[in-house]
Amino acid sequence: AHIPQRDCMALALMRSAGVYQMVGYTVPTGYGYGGWGVKDYFSELQAGRFSLAEAHYANQLALVYELNKSGTGKTAAGLRNDRDVVVLYGDPAWRAQMKPRKLLWSQTLNETNGVYTCTITTTDRGDWDNRPVVQLLDERVGNVKMIAGTEYKPVVGDNFILVPLNKGLLPIKGNRSGAVSIKGDFEKGTVIEIVFKAEPLPMEKQGGRQP
């Protein structure tokens, strides 16, 4: 997405290659979290769950969450840079989406009389993605009051729910350099529920709608 001059790849892709949407860095390079994470949400473990615009937005939410945790230092500096230099070119309402496939967990969101229930159910044994689980809301809400699921430390924003279920497992080797099996983060049939009460924001406070 870097556009240093008229003769550059980003403009050529949009002008001559039929590209309707594109995510990239507006600088020659970056920390990595803001770019690679879009791929994680869009085309890797969660392929088919989010459009490209939604994946970009979900990854920005994850980035800001990590930035708030990291405080200061090299990691914070890298995240802060990525927060400001990764861009989605194109109409965010246009849905570019991977073909749906079998996913390791399902996400559902139900609302009854202002009570929202987000249910995450594992459909197989496996690992959480290296990004938080994100559920987008259909409308903006406020005055949030948690009812259940606080042990998972969810973050409920005006139009999203973020659940930091990644436990940070890393590949390891044994003392003879052989591969060591790592058990999955979850078993099949695990059910996680986040329940909260909220009120729809008045239209004058809705602002620009996110993808």
PDB file of N, CA and C in Angstrom, residues 9 33 38 49 86 89 116 121 140 153 155 185 197 200 210:
ATOM      1  N   MET A   9       3.397  -0.155  -7.273  1.00  0.00           N
ATOM      2  CA  MET A   9       2.577  -1.359  -7.344  1.00  0.00           C
ATOM      3  C   MET A   9       1.154  -1.130  -6.860  1.00  0.00           C
ATOM      4  N   TYR A  33       2.532  -7.026  12.961  1.00  0.00           N
ATOM      5  CA  TYR A  33       1.276  -7.435  13.589  1.00  0.00           C
ATOM      6  C   TYR A  33       0.064  -6.924  12.808  1.00  0.00           C
ATOM      7  N   VAL A  38      -4.231  -9.733   9.579  1.00  0.00           N
ATOM      8  CA  VAL A  38      -5.374  -9.705   8.671  1.00  0.00           C
ATOM      9  C   VAL A  38      -5.495 -11.060   7.974  1.00  0.00           C
ATOM     10  N   ARG A  49     -14.899 -16.796   7.771  1.00  0.00           N
ATOM     11  CA  ARG A  49     -15.680 -16.181   8.855  1.00  0.00           C
ATOM     12  C   ARG A  49     -15.843 -14.681   8.641  1.00  0.00           C
ATOM     13  N   VAL A  86      -1.264   0.779   8.586  1.00  0.00           N
ATOM     14  CA  VAL A  86      -1.886  -0.282   7.789  1.00  0.00           C
ATOM     15  C   VAL A  86      -3.263   0.193   7.343  1.00  0.00           C
ATOM     16  N   TYR A  89      -7.639  -0.262   1.299  1.00  0.00           N
ATOM     17  CA  TYR A  89      -8.070   0.504   0.138  1.00  0.00           C
ATOM     18  C   TYR A  89      -9.317  -0.146  -0.443  1.00  0.00           C
ATOM     19  N   TYR A 116     -27.398  -9.709  25.582  1.00  0.00           N
ATOM     20  CA  TYR A 116     -26.633 -10.308  24.494  1.00  0.00           C
ATOM     21  C   TYR A 116     -25.887 -11.537  24.998  1.00  0.00           C
ATOM     22  N   THR A 121     -18.323 -22.245  20.640  1.00  0.00           N
ATOM     23  CA  THR A 121     -18.379 -23.691  20.837  1.00  0.00           C
ATOM     24  C   THR A 121     -17.331 -24.371  19.968  1.00  0.00           C
ATOM     25  N   ARG A 140     -24.464  -0.558  17.231  1.00  0.00           N
ATOM     26  CA  ARG A 140     -23.626   0.002  18.288  1.00  0.00           C
ATOM     27  C   ARG A 140     -24.409   0.046  19.596  1.00  0.00           C
ATOM     28  N   LYS A 153     -12.250 -12.667  30.700  1.00  0.00           N
ATOM     29  CA  LYS A 153     -11.744 -11.309  30.514  1.00  0.00           C
ATOM     30  C   LYS A 153     -12.111 -10.720  29.145  1.00  0.00           C
ATOM     31  N   VAL A 155     -13.607  -8.151  26.313  1.00  0.00           N
ATOM     32  CA  VAL A 155     -13.704  -6.707  26.120  1.00  0.00           C
ATOM     33  C   VAL A 155     -14.924  -6.461  25.239  1.00  0.00           C
ATOM     34  N   ASP A 185      -5.216 -26.474  22.793  1.00  0.00           N
ATOM     35  CA  ASP A 185      -5.714 -25.551  23.800  1.00  0.00           C
ATOM     36  C   ASP A 185      -7.123 -25.914  24.253  1.00  0.00           C
ATOM     37  N   LYS A 197     -25.668  -7.149  29.342  1.00  0.00           N
ATOM     38  CA  LYS A 197     -26.824  -6.319  29.021  1.00  0.00           C
ATOM     39  C   LYS A 197     -26.322  -4.997  28.470  1.00  0.00           C
ATOM     40  N   PRO A 200     -28.948  -0.025  22.884  1.00  0.00           N
ATOM     41  CA  PRO A 200     -28.551   0.514  21.581  1.00  0.00           C
ATOM     42  C   PRO A 200     -28.238   2.002  21.701  1.00  0.00           C
ATOM     43  N   GLN A 210     -18.902   0.852  11.234  1.00  0.00           N
ATOM     44  CA  GLN A 210     -17.753   0.033  10.907  1.00  0.00           C
ATOM     45  C   GLN A 210     -18.198  -1.133  10.030  1.00  0.00           C
TER      46      GLN A 210
END
